[in-house]
mmCIF file of C-alpha atoms in Angstrom:
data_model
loop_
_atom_site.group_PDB
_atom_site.id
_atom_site.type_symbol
_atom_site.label_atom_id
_atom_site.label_comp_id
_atom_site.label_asym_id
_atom_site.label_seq_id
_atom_site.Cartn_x
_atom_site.Cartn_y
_atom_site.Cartn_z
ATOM 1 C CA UNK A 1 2.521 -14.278 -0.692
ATOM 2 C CA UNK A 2 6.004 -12.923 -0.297
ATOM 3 C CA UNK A 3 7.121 -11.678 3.281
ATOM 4 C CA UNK A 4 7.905 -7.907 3.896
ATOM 5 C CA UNK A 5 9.288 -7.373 7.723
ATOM 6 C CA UNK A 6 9.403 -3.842 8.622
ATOM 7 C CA UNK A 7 11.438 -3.157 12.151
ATOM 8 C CA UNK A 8 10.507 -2.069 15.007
ATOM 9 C CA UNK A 9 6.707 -2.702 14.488
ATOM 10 C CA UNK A 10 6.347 0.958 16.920
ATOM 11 C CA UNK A 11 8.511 3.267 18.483
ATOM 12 C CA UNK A 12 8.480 6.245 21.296
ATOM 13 C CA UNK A 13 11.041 8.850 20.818
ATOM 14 C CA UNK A 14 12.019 11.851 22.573
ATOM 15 C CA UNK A 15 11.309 15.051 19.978
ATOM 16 C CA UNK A 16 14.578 16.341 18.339
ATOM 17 C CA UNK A 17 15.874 12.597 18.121
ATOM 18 C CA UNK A 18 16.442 10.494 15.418
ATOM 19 C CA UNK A 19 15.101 7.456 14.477
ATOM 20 C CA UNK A 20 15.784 4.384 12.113
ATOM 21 C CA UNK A 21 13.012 1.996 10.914
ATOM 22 C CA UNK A 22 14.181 -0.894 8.332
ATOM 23 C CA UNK A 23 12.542 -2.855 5.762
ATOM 24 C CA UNK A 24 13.627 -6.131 4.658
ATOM 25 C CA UNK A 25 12.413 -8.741 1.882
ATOM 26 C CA UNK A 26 12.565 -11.926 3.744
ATOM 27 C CA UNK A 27 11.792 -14.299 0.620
ATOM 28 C CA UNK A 28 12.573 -12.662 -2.533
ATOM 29 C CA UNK A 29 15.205 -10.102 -3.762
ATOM 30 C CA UNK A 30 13.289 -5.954 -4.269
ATOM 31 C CA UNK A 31 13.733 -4.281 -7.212
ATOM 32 C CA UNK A 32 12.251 -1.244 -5.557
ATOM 33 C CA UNK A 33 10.965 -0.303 -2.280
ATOM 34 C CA UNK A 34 8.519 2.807 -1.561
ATOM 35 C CA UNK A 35 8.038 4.492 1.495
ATOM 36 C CA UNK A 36 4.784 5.870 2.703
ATOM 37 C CA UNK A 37 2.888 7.690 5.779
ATOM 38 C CA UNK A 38 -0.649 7.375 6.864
ATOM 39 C CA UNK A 39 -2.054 9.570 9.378
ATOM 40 C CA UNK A 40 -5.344 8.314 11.454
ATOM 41 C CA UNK A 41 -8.272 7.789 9.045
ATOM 42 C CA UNK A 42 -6.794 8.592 6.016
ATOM 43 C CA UNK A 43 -5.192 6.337 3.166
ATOM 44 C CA UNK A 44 -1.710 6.136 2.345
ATOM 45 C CA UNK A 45 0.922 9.118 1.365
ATOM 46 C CA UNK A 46 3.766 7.945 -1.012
ATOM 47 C CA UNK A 47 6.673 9.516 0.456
ATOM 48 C CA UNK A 48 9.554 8.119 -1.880
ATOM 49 C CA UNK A 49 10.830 5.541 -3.868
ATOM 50 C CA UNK A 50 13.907 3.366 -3.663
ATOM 51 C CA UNK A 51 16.053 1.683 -5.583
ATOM 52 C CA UNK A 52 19.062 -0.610 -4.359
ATOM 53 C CA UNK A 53 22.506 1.468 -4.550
ATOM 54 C CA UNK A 54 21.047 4.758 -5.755
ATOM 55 C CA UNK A 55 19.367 7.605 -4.230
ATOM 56 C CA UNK A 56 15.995 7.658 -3.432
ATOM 57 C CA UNK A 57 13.342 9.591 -5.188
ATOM 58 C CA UNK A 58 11.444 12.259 -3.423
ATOM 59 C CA UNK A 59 7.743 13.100 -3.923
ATOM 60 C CA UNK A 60 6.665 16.902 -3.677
ATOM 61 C CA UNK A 61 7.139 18.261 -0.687
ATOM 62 C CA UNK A 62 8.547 15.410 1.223
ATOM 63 C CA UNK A 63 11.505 16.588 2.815
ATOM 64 C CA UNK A 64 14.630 14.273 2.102
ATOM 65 C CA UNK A 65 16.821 15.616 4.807
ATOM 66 C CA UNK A 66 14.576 15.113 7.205
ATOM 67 C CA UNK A 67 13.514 11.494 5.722
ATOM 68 C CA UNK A 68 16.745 9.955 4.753
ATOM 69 C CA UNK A 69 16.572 6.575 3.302
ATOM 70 C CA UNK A 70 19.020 4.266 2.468
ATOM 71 C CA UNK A 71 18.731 0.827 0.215
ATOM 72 C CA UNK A 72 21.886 -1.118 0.815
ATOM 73 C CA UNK A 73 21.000 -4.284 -0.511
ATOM 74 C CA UNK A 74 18.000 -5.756 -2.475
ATOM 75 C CA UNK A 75 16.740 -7.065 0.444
ATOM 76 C CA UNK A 76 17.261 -4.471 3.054
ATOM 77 C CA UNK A 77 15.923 0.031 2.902
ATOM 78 C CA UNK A 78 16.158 1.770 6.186
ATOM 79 C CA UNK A 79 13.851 5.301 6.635
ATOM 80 C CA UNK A 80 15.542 7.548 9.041
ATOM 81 C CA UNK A 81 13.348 10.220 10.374
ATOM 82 C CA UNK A 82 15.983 13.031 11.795
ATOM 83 C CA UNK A 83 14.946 15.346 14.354
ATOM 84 C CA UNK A 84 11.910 14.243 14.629
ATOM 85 C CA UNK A 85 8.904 16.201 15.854
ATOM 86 C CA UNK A 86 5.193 15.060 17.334
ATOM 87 C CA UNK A 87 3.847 16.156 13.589
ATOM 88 C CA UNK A 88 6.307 13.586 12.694
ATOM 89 C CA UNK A 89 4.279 11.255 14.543
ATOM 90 C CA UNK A 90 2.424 8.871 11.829
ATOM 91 C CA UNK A 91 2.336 5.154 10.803
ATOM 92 C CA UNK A 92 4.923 4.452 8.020
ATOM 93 C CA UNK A 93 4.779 1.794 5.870
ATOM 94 C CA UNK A 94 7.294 0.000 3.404
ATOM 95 C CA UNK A 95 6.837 -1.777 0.312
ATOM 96 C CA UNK A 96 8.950 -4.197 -1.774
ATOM 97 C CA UNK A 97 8.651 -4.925 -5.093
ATOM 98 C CA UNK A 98 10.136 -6.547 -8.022
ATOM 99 C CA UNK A 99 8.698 -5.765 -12.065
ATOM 100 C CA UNK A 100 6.861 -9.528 -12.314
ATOM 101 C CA UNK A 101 5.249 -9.563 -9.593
ATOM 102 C CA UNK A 102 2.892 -7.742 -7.061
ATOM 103 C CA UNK A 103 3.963 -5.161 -4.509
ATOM 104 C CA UNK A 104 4.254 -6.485 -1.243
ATOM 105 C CA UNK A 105 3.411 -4.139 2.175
ATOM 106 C CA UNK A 106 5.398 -4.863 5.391
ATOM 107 C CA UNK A 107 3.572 -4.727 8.498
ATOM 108 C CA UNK A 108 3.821 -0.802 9.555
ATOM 109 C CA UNK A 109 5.891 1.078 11.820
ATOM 110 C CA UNK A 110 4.111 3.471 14.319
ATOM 111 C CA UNK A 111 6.239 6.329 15.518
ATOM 112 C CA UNK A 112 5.297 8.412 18.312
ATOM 113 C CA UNK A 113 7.344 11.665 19.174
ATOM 114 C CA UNK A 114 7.031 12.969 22.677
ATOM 115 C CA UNK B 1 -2.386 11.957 -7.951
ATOM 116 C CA UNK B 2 -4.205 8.851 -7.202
ATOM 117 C CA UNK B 3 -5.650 7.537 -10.571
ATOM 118 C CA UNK B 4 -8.576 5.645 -9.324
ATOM 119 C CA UNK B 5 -11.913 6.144 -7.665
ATOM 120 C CA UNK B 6 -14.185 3.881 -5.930
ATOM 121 C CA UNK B 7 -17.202 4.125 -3.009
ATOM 122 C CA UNK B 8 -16.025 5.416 -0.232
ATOM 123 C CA UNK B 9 -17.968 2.942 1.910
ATOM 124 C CA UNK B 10 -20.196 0.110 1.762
ATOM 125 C CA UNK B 11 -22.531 -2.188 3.657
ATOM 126 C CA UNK B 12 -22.736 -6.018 3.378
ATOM 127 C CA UNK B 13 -24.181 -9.091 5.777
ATOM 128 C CA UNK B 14 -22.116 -11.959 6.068
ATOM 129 C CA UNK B 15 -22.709 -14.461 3.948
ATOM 130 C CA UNK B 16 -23.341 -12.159 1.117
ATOM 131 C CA UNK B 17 -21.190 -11.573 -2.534
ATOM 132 C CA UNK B 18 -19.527 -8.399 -2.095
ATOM 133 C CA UNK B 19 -18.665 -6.296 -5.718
ATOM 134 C CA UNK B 20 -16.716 -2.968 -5.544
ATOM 135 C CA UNK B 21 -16.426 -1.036 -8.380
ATOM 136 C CA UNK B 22 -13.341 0.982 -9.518
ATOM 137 C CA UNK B 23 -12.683 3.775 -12.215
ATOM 138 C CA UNK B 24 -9.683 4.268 -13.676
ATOM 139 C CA UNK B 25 -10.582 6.339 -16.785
ATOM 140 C CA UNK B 26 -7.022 7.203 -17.026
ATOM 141 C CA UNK B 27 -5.053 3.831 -17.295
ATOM 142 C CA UNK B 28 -2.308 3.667 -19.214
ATOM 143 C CA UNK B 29 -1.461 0.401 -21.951
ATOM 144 C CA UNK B 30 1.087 -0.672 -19.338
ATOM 145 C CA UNK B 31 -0.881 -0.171 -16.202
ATOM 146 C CA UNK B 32 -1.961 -3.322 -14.313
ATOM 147 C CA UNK B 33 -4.883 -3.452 -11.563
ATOM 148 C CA UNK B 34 -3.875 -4.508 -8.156
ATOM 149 C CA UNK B 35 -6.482 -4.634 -4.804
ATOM 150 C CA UNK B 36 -5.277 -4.317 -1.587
ATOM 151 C CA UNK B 37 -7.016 -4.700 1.724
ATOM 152 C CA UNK B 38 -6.124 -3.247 4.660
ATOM 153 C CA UNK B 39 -7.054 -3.941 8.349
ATOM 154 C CA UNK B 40 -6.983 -0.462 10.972
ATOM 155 C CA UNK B 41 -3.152 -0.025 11.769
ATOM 156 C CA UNK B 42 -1.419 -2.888 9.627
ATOM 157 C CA UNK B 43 -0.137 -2.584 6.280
ATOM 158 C CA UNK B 44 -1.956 -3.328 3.109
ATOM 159 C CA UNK B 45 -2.630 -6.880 1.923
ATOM 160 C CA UNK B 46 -2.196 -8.146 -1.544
ATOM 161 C CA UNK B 47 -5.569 -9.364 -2.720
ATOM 162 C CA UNK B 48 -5.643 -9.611 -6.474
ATOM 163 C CA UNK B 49 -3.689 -8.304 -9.458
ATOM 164 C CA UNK B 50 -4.682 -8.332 -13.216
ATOM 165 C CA UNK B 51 -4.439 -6.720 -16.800
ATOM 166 C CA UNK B 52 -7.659 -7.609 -18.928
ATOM 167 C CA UNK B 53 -10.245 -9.619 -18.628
ATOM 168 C CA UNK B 54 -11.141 -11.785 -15.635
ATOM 169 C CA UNK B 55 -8.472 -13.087 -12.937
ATOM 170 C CA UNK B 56 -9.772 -15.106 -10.144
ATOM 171 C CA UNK B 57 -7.901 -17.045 -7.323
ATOM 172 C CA UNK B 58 -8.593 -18.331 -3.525
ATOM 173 C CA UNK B 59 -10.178 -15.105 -1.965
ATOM 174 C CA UNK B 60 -11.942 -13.316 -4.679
ATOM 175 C CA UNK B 61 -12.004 -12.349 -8.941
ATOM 176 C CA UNK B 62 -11.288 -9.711 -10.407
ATOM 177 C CA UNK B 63 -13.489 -8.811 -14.152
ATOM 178 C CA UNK B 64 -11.896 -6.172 -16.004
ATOM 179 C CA UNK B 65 -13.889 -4.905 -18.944
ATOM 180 C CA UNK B 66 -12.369 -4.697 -22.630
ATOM 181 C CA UNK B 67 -11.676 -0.975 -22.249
ATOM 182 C CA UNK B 68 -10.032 -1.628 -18.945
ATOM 183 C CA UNK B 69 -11.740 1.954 -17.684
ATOM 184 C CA UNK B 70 -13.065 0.432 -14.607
ATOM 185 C CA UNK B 71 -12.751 -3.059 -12.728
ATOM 186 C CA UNK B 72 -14.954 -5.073 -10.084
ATOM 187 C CA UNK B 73 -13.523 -6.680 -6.704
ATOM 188 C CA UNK B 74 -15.853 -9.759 -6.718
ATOM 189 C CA UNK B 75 -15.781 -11.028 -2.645
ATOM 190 C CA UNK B 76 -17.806 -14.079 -2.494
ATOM 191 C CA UNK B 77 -19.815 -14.875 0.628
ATOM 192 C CA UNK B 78 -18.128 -12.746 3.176
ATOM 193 C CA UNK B 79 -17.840 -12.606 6.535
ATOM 194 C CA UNK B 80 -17.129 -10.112 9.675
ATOM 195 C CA UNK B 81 -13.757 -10.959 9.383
ATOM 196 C CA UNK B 82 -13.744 -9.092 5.789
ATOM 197 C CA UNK B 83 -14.451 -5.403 7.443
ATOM 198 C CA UNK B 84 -11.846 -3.621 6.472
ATOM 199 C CA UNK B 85 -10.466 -1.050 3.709
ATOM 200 C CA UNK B 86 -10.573 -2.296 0.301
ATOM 201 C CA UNK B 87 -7.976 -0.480 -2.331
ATOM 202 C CA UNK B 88 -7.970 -0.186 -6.208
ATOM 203 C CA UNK B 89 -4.319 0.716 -7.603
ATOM 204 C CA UNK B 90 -3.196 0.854 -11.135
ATOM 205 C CA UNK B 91 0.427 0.927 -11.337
ATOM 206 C CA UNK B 92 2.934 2.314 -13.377
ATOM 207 C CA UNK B 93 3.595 -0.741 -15.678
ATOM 208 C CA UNK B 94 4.330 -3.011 -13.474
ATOM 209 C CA UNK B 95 6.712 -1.111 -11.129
ATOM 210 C CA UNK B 96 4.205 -1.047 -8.444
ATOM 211 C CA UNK B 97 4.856 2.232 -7.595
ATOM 212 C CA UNK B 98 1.110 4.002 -6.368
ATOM 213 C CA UNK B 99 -0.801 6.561 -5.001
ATOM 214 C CA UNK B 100 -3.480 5.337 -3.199
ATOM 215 C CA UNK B 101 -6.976 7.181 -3.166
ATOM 216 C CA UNK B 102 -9.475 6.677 -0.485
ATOM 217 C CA UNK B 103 -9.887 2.905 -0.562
ATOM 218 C CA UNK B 104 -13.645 1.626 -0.077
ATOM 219 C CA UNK B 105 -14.796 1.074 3.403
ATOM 220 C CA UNK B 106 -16.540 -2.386 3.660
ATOM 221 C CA UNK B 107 -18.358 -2.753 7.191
ATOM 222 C CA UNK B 108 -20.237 -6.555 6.966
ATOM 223 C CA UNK B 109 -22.768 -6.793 9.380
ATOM 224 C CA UNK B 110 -23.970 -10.319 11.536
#
């Protein structure tokens, strides 16, 4: 299937910092990418959908200044978590898709805030 | 949100065809029906994706009834390796875009 790198694969930051995580489609061009959060033990949490040289789409009470996210290219969305807090601590996960053919799910990003 | 339910576990021994049941009472005429799996701290993995009827490729089938309300994962003769988190999603047309439910929690046994 098609590849879906998501960058760094985990990070420790210091609480109040910012951090960037990016998602790339290394073998086909995304129509759309979505970005969601899973806490331990429970399934996945859609947090917002992208689309290449627009804004992003916000689901209910997902905060998008705190969660910026930025789709440059149809190849390339970047999740920025600002000031981030330990209850910002979670695994996020991208996905790329294009409309013929399955979503594809990049590996995961676990972010720890100290 | 999520518009499908399914088991939230099950038990298998390896070796054994494995056949998890979704509903998705709800689906819409554009809606398709894509599995997932997913292993503990990794991101899902595309399994199988169809629209009617019965889809089958290396890993498993899929059998979607005429009135599309439900489908069956079919996993033939599985093995440890196959513990893991099994997920039904129907899609808005095909844009992929989903909310996941609980997923079905396969644990196969030696």
């Amino acid at each position: 299937g098609a590849v879906v790198s998501q960058h760094p694969s985990w990070v420790i930051c210091k609480s109040g910092t910012s951090v960037k995580i990016e998602c790339r489609s290394l073998d086909f061009q995304a129509t759309t990418m979505f970005w969601y959060r899973q806490f331990p033990k429970q399934s996945l949490m859609l947090m917002a959908t992208s689309n290449e040289g627009s804004k992003a789409t916000y689901e209910q009470g997902v905060e998008k200044d705190k969660f910026l996210i930025n789709h440059a290219s149809l190849t390339l969305s970047t999740l920025t978590v600002t000031s981030a807090h330990p209850e910002d601590s979670s695994f996020y996960i991208c996905s790329a898709s294009t409309r013929t053919a399955p979503a594809f799910f990049g590996q995961g990003t676990r972010l720890t805030v100290v | 949100l999520a518009k499908t339910t399914q088991p939230i576990s099950m038990d298998s021994y390896e070796g054994q065809e494995v056949n998890i049941t979704c509903s998705h009472n709800n689906i819409a005429t554009n809606d398709y029906i894509t599995w997932y799996q997913q292993f503990p701290s990794q991101g899902p993995r595309f399994i199988i994706q169809g629209y009617k009827t019965k889809v089958t490729n290396e890993v498993a089938s899929l059998f979607i009834p005429a009135d599309r309300k439900s489908s069956t994962l079919s996993l033939p003769r599985v093995s440890l390796s196959d513990t893991a988190v099994y997920y039904c999603l129907v899609g808005e047309g095909n844009f992929n875009k989903f909310y996941f439910g609980s997923g079905t929690k396969l644990n196969v046994k030696p």
